[in-house]
Coordinates of C-alpha atoms and ligand atoms in Angstrom, one line a residue:
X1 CA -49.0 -25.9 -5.7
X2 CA -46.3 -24.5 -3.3
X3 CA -43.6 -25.6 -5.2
X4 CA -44.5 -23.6 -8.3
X5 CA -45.5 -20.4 -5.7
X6 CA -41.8 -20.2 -4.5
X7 CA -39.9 -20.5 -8.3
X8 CA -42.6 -18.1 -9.9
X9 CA -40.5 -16.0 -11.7
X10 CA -42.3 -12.4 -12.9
X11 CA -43.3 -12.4 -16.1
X12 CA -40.9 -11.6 -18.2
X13 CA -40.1 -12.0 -21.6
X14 CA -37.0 -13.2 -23.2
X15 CA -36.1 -10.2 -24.5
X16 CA -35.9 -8.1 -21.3
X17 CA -34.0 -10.3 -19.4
X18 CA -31.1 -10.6 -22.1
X19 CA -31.6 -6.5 -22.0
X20 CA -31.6 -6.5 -18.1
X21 CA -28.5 -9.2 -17.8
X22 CA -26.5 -6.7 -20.9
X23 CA -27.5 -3.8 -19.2
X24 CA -26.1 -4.7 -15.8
X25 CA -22.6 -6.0 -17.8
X26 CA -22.4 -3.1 -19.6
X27 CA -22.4 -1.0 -15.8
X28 CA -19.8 -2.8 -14.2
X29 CA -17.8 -2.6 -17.1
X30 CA -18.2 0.8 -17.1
X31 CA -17.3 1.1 -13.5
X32 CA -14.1 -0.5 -14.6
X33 CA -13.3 1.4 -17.0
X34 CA -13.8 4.1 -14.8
X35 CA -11.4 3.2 -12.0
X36 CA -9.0 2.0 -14.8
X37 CA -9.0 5.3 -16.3
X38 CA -9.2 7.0 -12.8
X39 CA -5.6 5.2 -12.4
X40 CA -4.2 6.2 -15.6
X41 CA -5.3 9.9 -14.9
X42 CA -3.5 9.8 -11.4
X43 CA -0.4 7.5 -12.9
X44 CA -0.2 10.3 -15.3
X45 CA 0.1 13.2 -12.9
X46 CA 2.0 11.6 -10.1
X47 CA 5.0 11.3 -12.7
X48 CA 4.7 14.4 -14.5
X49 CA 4.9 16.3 -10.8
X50 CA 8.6 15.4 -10.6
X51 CA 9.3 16.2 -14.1
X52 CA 7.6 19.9 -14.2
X53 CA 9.9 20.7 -11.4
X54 CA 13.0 19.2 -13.0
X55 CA 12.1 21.1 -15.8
X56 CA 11.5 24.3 -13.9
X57 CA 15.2 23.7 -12.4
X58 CA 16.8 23.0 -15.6
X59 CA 15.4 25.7 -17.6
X60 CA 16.2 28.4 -15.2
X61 CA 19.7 27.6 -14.2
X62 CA 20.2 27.4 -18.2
X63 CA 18.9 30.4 -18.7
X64 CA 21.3 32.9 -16.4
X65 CA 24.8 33.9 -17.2
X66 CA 27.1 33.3 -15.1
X67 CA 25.5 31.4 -12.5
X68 CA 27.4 31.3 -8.4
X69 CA 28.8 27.4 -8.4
X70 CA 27.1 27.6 -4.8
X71 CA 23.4 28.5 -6.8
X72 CA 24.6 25.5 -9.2
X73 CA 25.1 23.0 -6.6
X74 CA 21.8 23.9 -5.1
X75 CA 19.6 23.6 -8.0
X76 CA 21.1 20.2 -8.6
X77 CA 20.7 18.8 -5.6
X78 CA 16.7 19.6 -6.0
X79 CA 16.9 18.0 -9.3
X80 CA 18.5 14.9 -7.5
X81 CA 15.6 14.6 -4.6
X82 CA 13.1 15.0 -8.0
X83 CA 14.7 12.5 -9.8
X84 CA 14.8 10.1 -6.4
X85 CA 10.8 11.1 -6.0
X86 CA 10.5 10.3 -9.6
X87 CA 12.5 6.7 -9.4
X88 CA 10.0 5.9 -6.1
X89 CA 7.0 6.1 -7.8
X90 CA 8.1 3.9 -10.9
X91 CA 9.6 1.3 -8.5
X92 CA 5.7 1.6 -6.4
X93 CA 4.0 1.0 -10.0
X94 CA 6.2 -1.5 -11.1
X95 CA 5.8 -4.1 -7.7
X96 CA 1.9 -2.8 -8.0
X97 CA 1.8 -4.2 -11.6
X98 CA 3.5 -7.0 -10.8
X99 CA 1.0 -7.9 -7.8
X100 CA -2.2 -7.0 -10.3
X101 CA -1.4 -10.6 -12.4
X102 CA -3.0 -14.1 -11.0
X103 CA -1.9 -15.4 -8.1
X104 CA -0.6 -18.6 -9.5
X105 CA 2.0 -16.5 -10.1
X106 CA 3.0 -16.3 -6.3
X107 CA 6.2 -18.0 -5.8
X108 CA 5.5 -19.6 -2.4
X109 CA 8.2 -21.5 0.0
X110 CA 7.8 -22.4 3.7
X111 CA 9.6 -19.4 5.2
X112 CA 10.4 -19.0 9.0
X113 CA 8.2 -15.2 9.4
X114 CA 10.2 -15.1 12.7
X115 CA 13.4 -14.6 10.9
X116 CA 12.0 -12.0 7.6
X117 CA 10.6 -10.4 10.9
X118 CA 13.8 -9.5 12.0
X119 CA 15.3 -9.2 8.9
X120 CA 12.7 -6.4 8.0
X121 CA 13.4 -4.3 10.9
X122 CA 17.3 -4.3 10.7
X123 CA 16.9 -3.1 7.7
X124 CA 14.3 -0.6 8.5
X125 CA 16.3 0.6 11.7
X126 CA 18.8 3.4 9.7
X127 CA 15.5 5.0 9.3
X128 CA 13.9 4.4 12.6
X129 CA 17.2 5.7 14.1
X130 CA 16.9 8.8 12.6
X131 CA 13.6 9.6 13.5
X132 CA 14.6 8.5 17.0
X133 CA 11.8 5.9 16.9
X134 CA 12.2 2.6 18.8
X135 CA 11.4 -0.7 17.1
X136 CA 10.5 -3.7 19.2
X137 CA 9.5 -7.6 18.1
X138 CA 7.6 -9.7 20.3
X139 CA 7.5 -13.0 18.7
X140 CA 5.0 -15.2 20.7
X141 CA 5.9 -18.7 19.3
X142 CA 7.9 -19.6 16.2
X143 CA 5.9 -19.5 13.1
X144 CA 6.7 -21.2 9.4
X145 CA 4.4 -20.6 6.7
X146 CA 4.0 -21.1 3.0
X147 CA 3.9 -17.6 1.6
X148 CA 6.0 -15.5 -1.2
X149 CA 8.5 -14.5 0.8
X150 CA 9.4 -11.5 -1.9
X151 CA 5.7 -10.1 -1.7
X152 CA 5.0 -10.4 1.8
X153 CA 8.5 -8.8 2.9
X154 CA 7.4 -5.8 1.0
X155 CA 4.2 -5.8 2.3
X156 CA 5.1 -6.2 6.2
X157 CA 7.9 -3.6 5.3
X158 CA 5.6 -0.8 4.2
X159 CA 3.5 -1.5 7.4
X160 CA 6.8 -0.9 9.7
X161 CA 8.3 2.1 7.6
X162 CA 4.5 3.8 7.8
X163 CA 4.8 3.2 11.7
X164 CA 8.2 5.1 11.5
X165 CA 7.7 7.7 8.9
X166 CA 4.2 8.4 10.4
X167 CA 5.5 8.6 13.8
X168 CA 6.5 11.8 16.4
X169 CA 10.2 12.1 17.9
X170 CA 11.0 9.6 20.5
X171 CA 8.1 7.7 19.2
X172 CA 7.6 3.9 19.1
X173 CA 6.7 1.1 16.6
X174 CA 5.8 -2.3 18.5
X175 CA 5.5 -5.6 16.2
X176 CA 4.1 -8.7 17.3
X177 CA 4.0 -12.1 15.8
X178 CA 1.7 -14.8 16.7
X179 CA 0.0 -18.3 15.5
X180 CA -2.8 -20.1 16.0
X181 CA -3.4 -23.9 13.9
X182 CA -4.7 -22.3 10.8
X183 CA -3.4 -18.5 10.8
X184 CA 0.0 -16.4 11.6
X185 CA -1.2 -12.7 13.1
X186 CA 1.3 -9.9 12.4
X187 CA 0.3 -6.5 13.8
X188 CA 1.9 -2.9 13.7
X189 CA 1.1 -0.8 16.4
X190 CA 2.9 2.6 16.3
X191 CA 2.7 5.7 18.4
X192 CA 2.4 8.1 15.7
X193 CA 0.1 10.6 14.4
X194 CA -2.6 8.6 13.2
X195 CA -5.5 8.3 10.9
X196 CA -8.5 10.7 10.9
X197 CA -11.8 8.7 10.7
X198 CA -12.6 10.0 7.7
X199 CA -9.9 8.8 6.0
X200 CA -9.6 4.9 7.5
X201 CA -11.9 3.7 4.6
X202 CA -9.6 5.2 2.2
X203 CA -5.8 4.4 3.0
X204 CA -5.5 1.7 0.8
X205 CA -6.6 3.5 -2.3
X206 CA -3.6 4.0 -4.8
X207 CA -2.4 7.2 -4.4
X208 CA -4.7 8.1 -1.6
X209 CA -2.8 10.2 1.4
X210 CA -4.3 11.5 4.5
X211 CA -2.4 15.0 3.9
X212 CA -0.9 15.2 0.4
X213 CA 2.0 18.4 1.2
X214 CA 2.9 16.4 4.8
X215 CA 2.7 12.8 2.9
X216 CA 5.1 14.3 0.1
X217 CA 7.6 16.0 2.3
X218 CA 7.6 12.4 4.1
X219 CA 8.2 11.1 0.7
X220 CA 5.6 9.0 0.2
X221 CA 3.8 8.1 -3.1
X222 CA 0.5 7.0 -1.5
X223 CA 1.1 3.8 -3.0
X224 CA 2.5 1.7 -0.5
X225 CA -0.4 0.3 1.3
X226 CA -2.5 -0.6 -2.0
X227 CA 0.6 -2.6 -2.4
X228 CA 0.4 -4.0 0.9
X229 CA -2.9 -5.1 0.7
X230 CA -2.7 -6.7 -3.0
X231 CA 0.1 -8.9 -1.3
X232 CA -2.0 -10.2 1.5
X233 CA -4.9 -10.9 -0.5
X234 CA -3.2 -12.5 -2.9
X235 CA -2.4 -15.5 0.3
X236 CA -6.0 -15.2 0.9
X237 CA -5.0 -13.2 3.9
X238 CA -6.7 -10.7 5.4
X239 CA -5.7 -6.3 6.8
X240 CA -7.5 -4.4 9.1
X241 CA -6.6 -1.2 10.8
X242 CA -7.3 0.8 13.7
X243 CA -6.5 4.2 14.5
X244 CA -7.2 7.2 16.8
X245 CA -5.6 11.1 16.2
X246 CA -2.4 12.0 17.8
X247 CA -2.2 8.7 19.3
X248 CA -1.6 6.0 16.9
X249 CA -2.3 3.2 14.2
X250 CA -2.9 -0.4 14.8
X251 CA -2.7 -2.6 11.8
X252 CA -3.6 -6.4 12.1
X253 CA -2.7 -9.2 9.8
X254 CA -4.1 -12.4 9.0
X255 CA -2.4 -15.1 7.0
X256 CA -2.9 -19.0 6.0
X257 CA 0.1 -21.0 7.8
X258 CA -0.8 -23.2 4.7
X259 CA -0.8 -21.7 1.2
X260 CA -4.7 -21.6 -0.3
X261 CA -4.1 -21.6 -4.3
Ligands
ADP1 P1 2.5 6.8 1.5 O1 3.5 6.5 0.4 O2 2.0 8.2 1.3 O3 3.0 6.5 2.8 P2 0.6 4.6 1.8 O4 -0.2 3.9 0.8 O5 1.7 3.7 2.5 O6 1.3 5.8 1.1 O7 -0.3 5.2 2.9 C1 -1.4 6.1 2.5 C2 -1.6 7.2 3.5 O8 -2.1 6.6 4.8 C3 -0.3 7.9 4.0 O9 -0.1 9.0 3.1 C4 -0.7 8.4 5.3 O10 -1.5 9.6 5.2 C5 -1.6 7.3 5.9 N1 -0.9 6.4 6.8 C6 -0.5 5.1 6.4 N2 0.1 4.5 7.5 C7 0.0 5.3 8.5 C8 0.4 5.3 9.9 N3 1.0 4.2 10.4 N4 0.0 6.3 10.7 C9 -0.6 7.4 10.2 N5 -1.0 7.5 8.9 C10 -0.7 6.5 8.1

């Protein structure tokens, strides 16, 4: 008797529960489509931002007489910084695309993190220098793991440039690296403006920034961490963040040492 009590199933007929099991296909394909089209629609307008103001430029300086050669050089150089806005976002969809196929596709080597570590921030430094904010490593052991060294550069690198970009005068950006027997732990801790709670839940949305006019004159394409993120997952690794106003971010890292396909 109890057996049959606990796989009773209600009564229902064949029909409704191909209808039910359609019906709940058809919603998440739906909710797909949606995002998909969500993405185009953003896609769309991120690129054409650029090109209305190049066009704007253009148009204008072509339509005066005898335009100053000081007026000339000006408008120019705000068609340059379009067209460099314009060539950011297109490199940003082109590594997300690229991240979107199977993770077979993950070219994985046993890389010393230690060293891309250091690598990332001497590259990153020119900008750190500039912003007069101070980058420190603290590596707590040395750490090999089999990971895309490619991917994961990028996505350790937008962590660090965030910490800088993000960050007041005279600010600070400390990385650490540590290991345990299963995991390596990167985190970013920077002393920067931070995240408002509201927003934490969102950052790693495509295209989502905290504040879209201070975000662009930072030049950022609110694209970076959904890259970040894709990257990670894709070694079956895991991002978390932490963050409090006016004082600073925390993000921590998880990653196999050993490469999960
Ligand atoms: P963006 O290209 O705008 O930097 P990201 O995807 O890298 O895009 O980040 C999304 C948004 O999250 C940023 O626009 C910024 O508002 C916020 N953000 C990311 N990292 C930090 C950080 N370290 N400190 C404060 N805000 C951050």
């Amino acid at each position: 008797g109890y057996l049959d009590e606990e796989i009773s199933v209600p009564d229902y007929t064949e029909t409704e529960m191909i209808s039910s099991v359609f019906n709940k296909m058809l919603k998440k394909m739906k909710v797909l489509d949606d995002s998909r089209q969500e993405f185009v629609a953003n896609v769309s307008h991120e690129l054409k931002t650029p090109m209305t103001s190049i066009k704007v430029l253009a148009d204008s300086l072509a339509g005066q007489e005898d335009v100053p050669v000081e007026l000339y050089k000006e408008f120019m150089q705000d068609i340059a910084v379009e067209i460099d806005r314009e060539n950011k976002i297109i490199t940003d969809l082109l590594s997300l695309v690229k991240m979107d196929k199977k993770a077979s596709e993950l070219n994985i080597e046993k890389v010393n993190i230690n060293e891309l570590m250091e690598n990332i921030l001497k590259r990153l430094k020119p900008i750190a220098d500039k912003k007069k904010v101070e980058l420190v490593l603290e590596s707590y052991r040395p750490i090999v793991a089999e990971i895309d060294e490619v991917k994961l550069s990028l996505a350790l690198s937008n962590l660090v440039e965030n910490g800088i970009k993000y960050n007041v005068e005279d600010g600070w950006v400390h990385v650490t690296l540590n290991a345990d027997h299963k995991y390596f732990y990167v985190s970013v801790e920077d002393s920067g403006i931070g995240i408002p709670q509201e927003s934490i839940d969102r950052i790693f949305e495509r295209f989502y920034r905290v504040d879209k006019s201070h975000s662009r004159e930072i030049g950022g394409t609110g694209l970076g961490l959904a890259i970040t993120r894709n990257a990670i997952v894709m070694h079956r690794g895991a991002i978390k963040v932490k963050s409090e106003e006016h004082k600073g971010t925390t993000f921590s890292v998880r990653i196999p040492l050993n490469y999960i396909g």
